Amino acid sequence: MSDSQLRLVWIYPDLLSTYGDQGNALVVERRARQRGLDVARIDVRSDQPIPTSGDIYLIGGGEDRPQRLAAERLRRDGGLHRAVGNGAIVFSVCAGYQILGHEFINDLGQREAGLGLLDVVSVRGEGARCVGDVLGDIDPRLGLPPLTGFENHQGVTHVGPNAKPLARVRFGNGNGTGDGTEGAYNDTVFGTYMHGPVLARNPHIADHLLKLALDVNALPPVDDRWYEALRQERIAAATQPA
Amino acid sequence: MAGTSDPLSPRAKLAVTAGKTAAAVSRAAGRGSGSVIGGRVALKLDPELLARLAQGLDITLVSATNGKTTTTRLIAEALRAAGPVVSNALGANMPAGITSALAERNDEARFGVIEVDEKYLIAVARETDPKCVALLNLSRDQLDRAAETRMLAENWREGLTGTKAVVVANADDPLIVWAASSSPNVIWVAAGQMWKDDAWSCPSCGGVLQRPGDDWFCGECGFRRPTPSWALSGDHVLDPHGSAWPIHLQLPGRANRANATSSAAVAAVFGVPPQVALERMYHVQAVAGRYDTVQFQGRDLRLLLAKNPAGWLETFSLIDPPPTPVILSVNARGADGTDTSWLWDVDYTRLNGHPIFVLGDRKLDLAVRLEVADQNFQVCENLDEAVRLAPPGRIEVIANYTAFQDLRRRVGN
Ligand SMILES: [Zn+2]
């Protein structure tokens, strides 16, 4: 491995790649290459060990049974813990977000242990499934423009004291707790309920992950014309009643 | 035996008549073909009407995520060699539409060939007592509201347990094999599977499936690909005796040759030999406008419907090579599913070298997708602009469900 190579790890595409979230890997990879970086994208199937020397790890959403299987295999593997210990950046969506927390409700209706990498606990929502476009304001400490995404989940996630909500929703549900929070993050681990995929709707978050991984404050600009056009359209759509 | 007795009670007859009247009113009011609304009225008057209409017919049910409308047409065409067929050829595949189609039957009808929406397969099977059930494939579709593909397979598996029907099932799709493997009488068809991303996880135990070459198996529980008795091999159907029969279709692509193979296996269940079945299938042209080449603004446009990642993958494999221009149109209305994330499961680098023109309600989602795939594309306001900008040659037009309907309306097809 050369020092100039960015190692991008896409965790368990065989289990957690049901809702187009592999787009997040494609967006990070593309935007890194546009900055002249050499990118190694490593897709890790659930019968393979998680490499511990990656720079950015991405986990997507998935259905209930695959989510349980993924949690079992990630707990047994232990590689993601070591990677985070080494300073790796992790970005997770929906089922993947729940897995990174302390626990969630699995497909059998039982409490399933997560990885405890993010101080959140997920339960099953009692109300209607949260489906639709979302608009939110990202934690101002991150200095990022508004969050747009598409949510589709029954889960409700409570953010503990050792994590911060990623955003406050203006339209949509987010964490589903009723307090307007959406997603969670700490220094290096991020979670969100947003699909879309979320990094295609919010390329600035992809750049934020790259900056953290590269330990730089700025990146050369790239042509964001189509991303911006899509953002404007989806932000307008989120404010319309369904 | 059909035609020897009238299976319809007075109440059922009244329901059929009321349904037909409602359909005619709907047609006159310009609200589509009227088949669904007619069926709904009829079913309300007589909830058992579907079962009654199916009586005396040798019923085949066809279900899948992709290709069920086309395969229904192919089977219907093949079975006409053996007798009159009634079929929901227009793709109205929920109980109301099916009821409406069967209400058109006359006393001579011998076969019923019925396309069924995946979610209604078991309910319709319960009503219609099919002789044959054809299961082609299962993959992700309409992410915002579809049931899990594995849950659907489980639902089919439970519903078909011990069925009297002969099940014709695709041995190359692990979810289909799981669904069919509770049936006592299965005819396995090696129909292929290009899209594999919904079948890496063993449907039985959750283990990781191993997929060497065309084979597949679970290393943990032993669930594995059954030995097929029919197979698609290039341009030929291999029958259980090992004979190869050439496929001549007007419909393009590998997926349709797979559909023809499954259809030949179904036809054989009813005594129609493969050579006869395949010859008849040649007569199937465009199916509800799909695969149709139309003239628009002095140009040839081929209209291709692709509703989900598996469908897009099959469609990319049949289009003319670069530099053939390609128009892509995507909507996200109710019938399409309102989440466009699936676009990211489609490998658009397969369009390398094609000039691409993008339209539809969600053209900006497509634009970002194509930008990230490093494709050469232009975003257009409408079909007219895209056709005007496209370089010479036949244009391949690929659209999802409501976008396809919009296109057909625009080109007057
Ligand atoms: Zn297994």
CSV table of N, CA, C and O in Angstrom, one decimal, chain A residues 13-15 17-24 26-27 30-31 34 45-47 63-66 69 73 107 129 131-133 150 152 195-197 200-201 223 226-231 233-234, chain B residues 140 143-150 197-198 200-211 220 338-342 344-346 361-365 367-369 371-374 377 379:
chain,number,residue,atom,x,y,z
A,13,PRO,N,-21.5,-5.7,0.7
A,13,PRO,CA,-22.5,-5.4,-0.4
A,13,PRO,C,-23.4,-6.6,-0.5
A,13,PRO,O,-24.5,-6.4,-1.1
A,14,ASP,N,-23.1,-7.8,-0.1
A,14,ASP,CA,-24.0,-8.9,-0.3
A,14,ASP,C,-25.2,-8.8,0.7
A,14,ASP,O,-26.2,-9.5,0.5
A,15,LEU,N,-25.0,-8.1,1.8
A,15,LEU,CA,-26.1,-8.0,2.8
A,15,LEU,C,-26.7,-6.5,2.9
A,15,LEU,O,-27.9,-6.4,3.0
A,17,SER,N,-26.7,-3.6,0.7
A,17,SER,CA,-26.6,-2.8,-0.5
A,17,SER,C,-27.9,-2.8,-1.2
A,17,SER,O,-28.0,-2.9,-2.4
A,18,THR,N,-29.0,-2.7,-0.5
A,18,THR,CA,-30.3,-3.0,-1.1
A,18,THR,C,-31.0,-1.7,-1.6
A,18,THR,O,-31.8,-1.7,-2.5
A,19,TYR,N,-30.6,-0.6,-1.0
A,19,TYR,CA,-31.3,0.7,-1.4
A,19,TYR,C,-30.4,1.7,-2.1
A,19,TYR,O,-30.5,2.9,-1.9
A,20,GLY,N,-29.5,1.2,-3.0
A,20,GLY,CA,-28.7,2.1,-3.8
A,20,GLY,C,-27.6,2.8,-3.0
A,20,GLY,O,-27.0,3.7,-3.6
A,21,ASP,N,-27.4,2.4,-1.8
A,21,ASP,CA,-26.4,3.1,-1.0
A,21,ASP,C,-25.0,2.9,-1.5
A,21,ASP,O,-24.1,3.6,-1.0
A,22,GLN,N,-24.8,1.9,-2.4
A,22,GLN,CA,-23.4,1.8,-2.9
A,22,GLN,C,-23.1,3.1,-3.7
A,22,GLN,O,-21.9,3.3,-4.0
A,23,GLY,N,-24.1,3.9,-4.0
A,23,GLY,CA,-23.8,5.2,-4.6
A,23,GLY,C,-22.9,6.0,-3.7
A,23,GLY,O,-22.1,6.8,-4.3
A,24,ASN,N,-23.0,5.9,-2.4
A,24,ASN,CA,-22.1,6.6,-1.5
A,24,ASN,C,-20.7,6.3,-1.8
A,24,ASN,O,-19.8,7.2,-1.8
A,26,LEU,N,-19.5,5.2,-4.7
A,26,LEU,CA,-19.2,5.7,-6.0
A,26,LEU,C,-18.9,7.2,-6.0
A,26,LEU,O,-18.0,7.7,-6.6
A,27,VAL,N,-19.7,7.9,-5.1
A,27,VAL,CA,-19.5,9.4,-5.1
A,27,VAL,C,-18.2,9.7,-4.4
A,27,VAL,O,-17.4,10.5,-4.9
A,30,ARG,N,-15.3,8.8,-6.8
A,30,ARG,CA,-15.3,9.8,-7.9
A,30,ARG,C,-14.7,11.1,-7.5
A,30,ARG,O,-13.8,11.7,-8.1
A,31,ARG,N,-15.1,11.6,-6.3
A,31,ARG,CA,-14.7,12.9,-5.9
A,31,ARG,C,-13.2,12.9,-5.4
A,31,ARG,O,-12.5,13.9,-5.5
A,34,GLN,N,-11.2,12.8,-8.7
A,34,GLN,CA,-11.2,14.2,-9.4
A,34,GLN,C,-10.2,15.1,-8.7
A,34,GLN,O,-9.8,16.1,-9.3
A,45,ARG,N,-17.1,-8.8,1.1
A,45,ARG,CA,-18.3,-9.6,1.3
A,45,ARG,C,-18.4,-10.2,2.7
A,45,ARG,O,-17.3,-10.2,3.4
A,46,SER,N,-19.5,-10.6,3.2
A,46,SER,CA,-19.7,-10.9,4.6
A,46,SER,C,-19.0,-12.2,5.0
A,46,SER,O,-19.0,-12.6,6.2
A,47,ASP,N,-18.4,-13.0,4.1
A,47,ASP,CA,-17.6,-14.1,4.5
A,47,ASP,C,-16.1,-13.8,4.4
A,47,ASP,O,-15.3,-14.7,4.5
A,63,GLU,N,-32.3,-4.9,4.5
A,63,GLU,CA,-33.5,-5.4,5.1
A,63,GLU,C,-33.2,-6.1,6.4
A,63,GLU,O,-32.1,-6.2,6.8
A,64,ASP,N,-34.3,-6.5,7.1
A,64,ASP,CA,-34.2,-6.8,8.5
A,64,ASP,C,-33.3,-8.1,8.8
A,64,ASP,O,-32.4,-8.0,9.7
A,65,ARG,N,-33.5,-9.1,8.0
A,65,ARG,CA,-32.7,-10.3,8.3
A,65,ARG,C,-31.2,-10.1,7.9
A,65,ARG,O,-30.3,-10.4,8.7
A,66,PRO,N,-30.9,-9.5,6.7
A,66,PRO,CA,-29.5,-9.2,6.4
A,66,PRO,C,-28.9,-8.3,7.4
A,66,PRO,O,-27.7,-8.5,7.7
A,69,LEU,N,-27.8,-10.5,10.2
A,69,LEU,CA,-26.6,-11.3,9.8
A,69,LEU,C,-25.3,-10.5,9.8
A,69,LEU,O,-24.3,-10.9,10.2
A,73,ARG,N,-21.9,-10.9,12.0
A,73,ARG,CA,-20.6,-11.1,11.4
A,73,ARG,C,-19.6,-10.0,11.7
A,73,ARG,O,-18.4,-10.3,11.9
A,107,ASP,N,-34.9,-8.7,13.1
A,107,ASP,CA,-36.0,-9.2,12.4
A,107,ASP,C,-36.8,-10.2,13.2
A,107,ASP,O,-38.0,-10.5,12.9
A,129,ARG,N,-44.5,3.9,9.0
A,129,ARG,CA,-43.1,3.9,8.4
A,129,ARG,C,-42.8,5.3,7.9
A,129,ARG,O,-43.6,6.0,7.3
A,131,VAL,N,-41.3,7.5,5.3
A,131,VAL,CA,-41.0,7.4,3.9
A,131,VAL,C,-41.1,8.7,3.3
A,131,VAL,O,-42.2,9.3,3.4
A,132,GLY,N,-40.1,9.2,2.6
A,132,GLY,CA,-40.2,10.4,1.8
A,132,GLY,C,-39.0,11.3,1.9
A,132,GLY,O,-38.0,11.0,2.5
A,133,ASP,N,-39.1,12.4,1.1
A,133,ASP,CA,-38.0,13.4,1.1
A,133,ASP,C,-37.8,14.1,2.4
A,133,ASP,O,-38.8,14.4,3.1
A,150,PHE,N,-33.6,10.9,1.2
A,150,PHE,CA,-34.9,10.2,1.2
A,150,PHE,C,-34.9,9.1,2.3
A,150,PHE,O,-33.9,8.4,2.4
A,152,ASN,N,-36.6,6.0,4.5
A,152,ASN,CA,-37.5,4.8,4.4
A,152,ASN,C,-37.2,3.8,5.5
A,152,ASN,O,-36.4,3.0,5.3
A,195,HIS,N,-31.3,8.0,2.6
A,195,HIS,CA,-30.8,7.4,1.3
A,195,HIS,C,-30.8,8.5,0.3
A,195,HIS,O,-30.8,9.7,0.6
A,196,GLY,N,-30.9,8.1,-0.9
A,196,GLY,CA,-30.9,9.1,-2.0
A,196,GLY,C,-30.1,8.8,-3.2
A,196,GLY,O,-30.6,9.0,-4.3
A,197,PRO,N,-28.9,8.2,-3.1
A,197,PRO,CA,-28.1,8.0,-1.9
A,197,PRO,C,-27.6,9.4,-1.3
A,197,PRO,O,-27.5,10.4,-2.1
A,200,ALA,N,-24.8,11.5,-2.8
A,200,ALA,CA,-25.1,12.1,-4.1
A,200,ALA,C,-25.9,13.3,-4.0
A,200,ALA,O,-25.8,14.3,-4.8
A,201,ARG,N,-26.7,13.4,-2.9
A,201,ARG,CA,-27.5,14.6,-2.6
A,201,ARG,C,-26.7,15.6,-1.8
A,201,ARG,O,-27.1,16.8,-1.8
A,223,ASP,N,-16.5,20.3,-10.4
A,223,ASP,CA,-17.7,20.8,-11.0
A,223,ASP,C,-19.0,20.2,-10.3
A,223,ASP,O,-19.3,19.0,-10.5
A,226,TRP,N,-24.3,19.6,-11.5
A,226,TRP,CA,-25.5,18.7,-11.5
A,226,TRP,C,-25.9,18.3,-10.1
A,226,TRP,O,-27.1,18.2,-9.8
A,227,TYR,N,-24.9,18.2,-9.2
A,227,TYR,CA,-25.3,18.0,-7.8
A,227,TYR,C,-26.1,19.2,-7.2
A,227,TYR,O,-27.1,19.0,-6.5
A,228,GLU,N,-25.7,20.4,-7.6
A,228,GLU,CA,-26.4,21.6,-7.1
A,228,GLU,C,-27.8,21.6,-7.6
A,228,GLU,O,-28.8,22.0,-6.9
A,229,ALA,N,-27.9,21.3,-8.9
A,229,ALA,CA,-29.3,21.3,-9.6
A,229,ALA,C,-30.2,20.3,-8.9
A,229,ALA,O,-31.4,20.6,-8.6
A,230,LEU,N,-29.7,19.1,-8.6
A,230,LEU,CA,-30.4,18.1,-8.0
A,230,LEU,C,-30.8,18.5,-6.5
A,230,LEU,O,-32.0,18.4,-6.1
A,231,ARG,N,-29.9,19.1,-5.8
A,231,ARG,CA,-30.1,19.6,-4.5
A,231,ARG,C,-31.3,20.6,-4.4
A,231,ARG,O,-32.2,20.5,-3.6
A,233,GLU,N,-33.7,21.0,-6.5
A,233,GLU,CA,-34.9,20.3,-6.9
A,233,GLU,C,-35.5,19.5,-5.7
A,233,GLU,O,-36.6,19.6,-5.3
A,234,ARG,N,-34.6,18.8,-5.0
A,234,ARG,CA,-35.1,17.9,-3.9
A,234,ARG,C,-35.4,18.7,-2.7
A,234,ARG,O,-36.3,18.4,-1.9
B,140,ARG,N,-35.0,-6.9,-6.7
B,140,ARG,CA,-35.5,-5.6,-6.1
B,140,ARG,C,-36.3,-4.8,-7.0
B,140,ARG,O,-35.9,-4.7,-8.2
B,143,LEU,N,-38.4,0.3,-4.3
B,143,LEU,CA,-37.8,0.2,-3.0
B,143,LEU,C,-38.6,0.8,-1.9
B,143,LEU,O,-38.6,0.4,-0.8
B,144,ASP,N,-39.4,1.9,-2.2
B,144,ASP,CA,-40.1,2.6,-1.1
B,144,ASP,C,-41.3,1.8,-0.6
B,144,ASP,O,-41.8,2.1,0.5
B,145,ARG,N,-41.7,0.7,-1.3
B,145,ARG,CA,-42.9,0.0,-0.8
B,145,ARG,C,-42.9,-1.5,-1.1
B,145,ARG,O,-43.8,-2.2,-0.6
B,146,ALA,N,-42.0,-2.0,-1.8
B,146,ALA,CA,-42.0,-3.4,-2.1
B,146,ALA,C,-41.6,-4.2,-0.8
B,146,ALA,O,-40.9,-3.7,0.0
B,147,ALA,N,-42.2,-5.4,-0.8
B,147,ALA,CA,-41.8,-6.3,0.3
B,147,ALA,C,-40.4,-6.7,0.0
B,147,ALA,O,-39.9,-6.6,-1.1
B,148,GLU,N,-39.6,-7.2,1.0
B,148,GLU,CA,-38.3,-7.8,0.7
B,148,GLU,C,-38.5,-8.9,-0.3
B,148,GLU,O,-39.4,-9.6,-0.3
B,149,THR,N,-37.5,-9.0,-1.2
B,149,THR,CA,-37.6,-10.1,-2.2
B,149,THR,C,-37.6,-11.4,-1.5
B,149,THR,O,-38.3,-12.3,-1.9
B,150,ARG,N,-36.8,-11.5,-0.4
B,150,ARG,CA,-36.7,-12.8,0.3
B,150,ARG,C,-38.1,-13.2,0.9
B,150,ARG,O,-38.5,-14.3,1.0
B,197,ASP,N,-27.3,-9.5,-7.7
B,197,ASP,CA,-27.1,-8.7,-6.4
B,197,ASP,C,-28.1,-9.0,-5.4
B,197,ASP,O,-28.0,-8.5,-4.2
B,198,ASP,N,-29.3,-9.6,-5.7
B,198,ASP,CA,-30.3,-9.9,-4.7
B,198,ASP,C,-30.1,-11.4,-4.3
B,198,ASP,O,-31.0,-11.8,-3.5
B,200,TRP,N,-27.0,-13.1,-3.1
B,200,TRP,CA,-25.7,-13.5,-2.6
B,200,TRP,C,-25.9,-14.2,-1.2
B,200,TRP,O,-25.0,-14.8,-0.7
B,201,SER,N,-27.1,-14.0,-0.7
B,201,SER,CA,-27.3,-14.5,0.7
B,201,SER,C,-28.3,-15.7,0.6
B,201,SER,O,-29.3,-15.6,-0.1
B,202,CYS,N,-27.9,-16.8,1.2
B,202,CYS,CA,-28.7,-18.0,1.1
B,202,CYS,C,-30.1,-17.8,1.6
B,202,CYS,O,-30.3,-17.4,2.7
B,203,PRO,N,-31.1,-18.0,0.8
B,203,PRO,CA,-32.5,-17.8,1.3
B,203,PRO,C,-32.9,-18.8,2.4
B,203,PRO,O,-33.8,-18.5,3.1
B,204,SER,N,-32.2,-19.9,2.5
B,204,SER,CA,-32.5,-20.8,3.5
B,204,SER,C,-31.9,-20.5,4.8
B,204,SER,O,-32.6,-20.4,5.8
B,205,CYS,N,-30.6,-20.3,4.9
B,205,CYS,CA,-29.9,-20.1,6.2
B,205,CYS,C,-29.2,-18.8,6.3
B,205,CYS,O,-28.7,-18.5,7.4
B,206,GLY,N,-29.1,-17.9,5.3
B,206,GLY,CA,-28.4,-16.7,5.4
B,206,GLY,C,-26.9,-16.7,5.2
B,206,GLY,O,-26.3,-15.7,5.2
B,207,GLY,N,-26.4,-17.9,4.9
B,207,GLY,CA,-25.0,-18.0,4.5
B,207,GLY,C,-24.7,-17.3,3.2
B,207,GLY,O,-25.6,-16.9,2.5
B,208,VAL,N,-23.4,-17.2,2.9
B,208,VAL,CA,-23.0,-16.5,1.7
B,208,VAL,C,-23.0,-17.6,0.6
B,208,VAL,O,-22.4,-18.6,0.7
B,209,LEU,N,-23.7,-17.3,-0.5
B,209,LEU,CA,-23.8,-18.2,-1.6
B,209,LEU,C,-22.5,-18.2,-2.4
B,209,LEU,O,-21.9,-17.1,-2.7
B,210,GLN,N,-22.0,-19.3,-2.8
B,210,GLN,CA,-20.8,-19.4,-3.7
B,210,GLN,C,-21.4,-19.5,-5.1
B,210,GLN,O,-22.3,-20.3,-5.3
B,211,ARG,N,-20.8,-18.8,-6.0
B,211,ARG,CA,-21.3,-18.8,-7.4
B,211,ARG,C,-20.2,-19.0,-8.4
B,211,ARG,O,-19.9,-18.1,-9.2
B,220,GLU,N,-22.9,-23.5,3.7
B,220,GLU,CA,-23.2,-23.8,5.1
B,220,GLU,C,-24.4,-24.8,5.2
B,220,GLU,O,-24.3,-25.7,6.1
B,338,THR,N,-41.3,5.9,-5.4
B,338,THR,CA,-40.9,7.3,-5.3
B,338,THR,C,-39.4,7.5,-4.9
B,338,THR,O,-39.0,8.6,-4.8
B,339,ASP,N,-38.7,6.4,-4.7
B,339,ASP,CA,-37.3,6.5,-4.3
B,339,ASP,C,-36.5,6.2,-5.5
B,339,ASP,O,-36.6,5.1,-6.2
B,340,THR,N,-35.6,7.1,-5.9
B,340,THR,CA,-34.8,6.9,-7.1
B,340,THR,C,-33.4,6.3,-6.8
B,340,THR,O,-32.5,6.2,-7.7
B,341,SER,N,-33.2,5.9,-5.6
B,341,SER,CA,-31.8,5.4,-5.2
B,341,SER,C,-31.4,4.2,-6.0
B,341,SER,O,-30.2,4.0,-6.2
B,342,TRP,N,-32.3,3.4,-6.5
B,342,TRP,CA,-32.0,2.3,-7.3
B,342,TRP,C,-31.2,2.6,-8.6
B,342,TRP,O,-30.5,1.7,-9.1
B,344,TRP,N,-28.5,3.9,-8.6
B,344,TRP,CA,-27.1,3.7,-8.2
B,344,TRP,C,-26.8,2.2,-8.2
B,344,TRP,O,-25.6,1.9,-8.1
B,345,ASP,N,-27.8,1.4,-8.4
B,345,ASP,CA,-27.5,-0.1,-8.5
B,345,ASP,C,-27.4,-0.5,-10.0
B,345,ASP,O,-27.1,-1.6,-10.3
B,346,VAL,N,-27.6,0.5,-10.9
B,346,VAL,CA,-27.5,0.2,-12.3
B,346,VAL,C,-26.1,0.6,-12.7
B,346,VAL,O,-25.6,1.7,-12.4
B,361,ASP,N,-39.1,13.1,-15.2
B,361,ASP,CA,-39.3,13.9,-14.0
B,361,ASP,C,-38.0,13.9,-13.2
B,361,ASP,O,-37.7,14.9,-12.5
B,362,ARG,N,-37.2,12.8,-13.2
B,362,ARG,CA,-36.1,12.7,-12.3
B,362,ARG,C,-34.8,12.8,-13.1
B,362,ARG,O,-33.8,12.1,-12.8
B,363,LYS,N,-34.8,13.6,-14.1
B,363,LYS,CA,-33.6,13.7,-15.0
B,363,LYS,C,-32.3,14.2,-14.2
B,363,LYS,O,-31.2,13.9,-14.6
B,364,LEU,N,-32.5,15.0,-13.2
B,364,LEU,CA,-31.4,15.5,-12.4
B,364,LEU,C,-30.7,14.4,-11.6
B,364,LEU,O,-29.5,14.3,-11.4
B,365,ASP,N,-31.6,13.4,-11.1
B,365,ASP,CA,-31.0,12.3,-10.4
B,365,ASP,C,-30.1,11.5,-11.4
B,365,ASP,O,-29.0,11.0,-11.0
B,367,ALA,N,-28.7,12.7,-14.1
B,367,ALA,CA,-27.6,13.5,-14.4
B,367,ALA,C,-26.4,13.3,-13.4
B,367,ALA,O,-25.3,13.1,-13.8
B,368,VAL,N,-26.7,13.3,-12.1
B,368,VAL,CA,-25.7,13.1,-11.1
B,368,VAL,C,-25.1,11.7,-11.2
B,368,VAL,O,-23.9,11.5,-11.2
B,369,ARG,N,-26.1,10.7,-11.4
B,369,ARG,CA,-25.6,9.3,-11.6
B,369,ARG,C,-24.7,9.2,-12.7
B,369,ARG,O,-23.6,8.5,-12.6
B,371,GLU,N,-22.9,11.6,-14.2
B,371,GLU,CA,-21.7,12.3,-14.0
B,371,GLU,C,-20.7,11.5,-13.2
B,371,GLU,O,-19.5,11.4,-13.5
B,372,VAL,N,-21.2,10.8,-12.1
B,372,VAL,CA,-20.3,10.0,-11.3
B,372,VAL,C,-19.8,8.8,-12.1
B,372,VAL,O,-18.7,8.3,-11.8
B,373,ALA,N,-20.6,8.3,-13.0
B,373,ALA,CA,-20.2,7.2,-13.9
B,373,ALA,C,-19.3,7.7,-15.0
B,373,ALA,O,-18.9,6.9,-15.9
B,374,ASP,N,-19.0,9.0,-15.1
B,374,ASP,CA,-18.2,9.6,-16.1
B,374,ASP,C,-18.7,9.3,-17.5
B,374,ASP,O,-17.9,9.0,-18.4
B,377,PHE,N,-23.2,12.8,-21.4
B,377,PHE,CA,-24.6,13.0,-21.4
B,377,PHE,C,-25.1,14.4,-21.6
B,377,PHE,O,-24.3,15.3,-21.3
B,379,VAL,N,-28.7,16.8,-20.7
B,379,VAL,CA,-30.0,16.8,-20.0
B,379,VAL,C,-30.9,17.6,-20.9
B,379,VAL,O,-30.6,18.7,-21.4
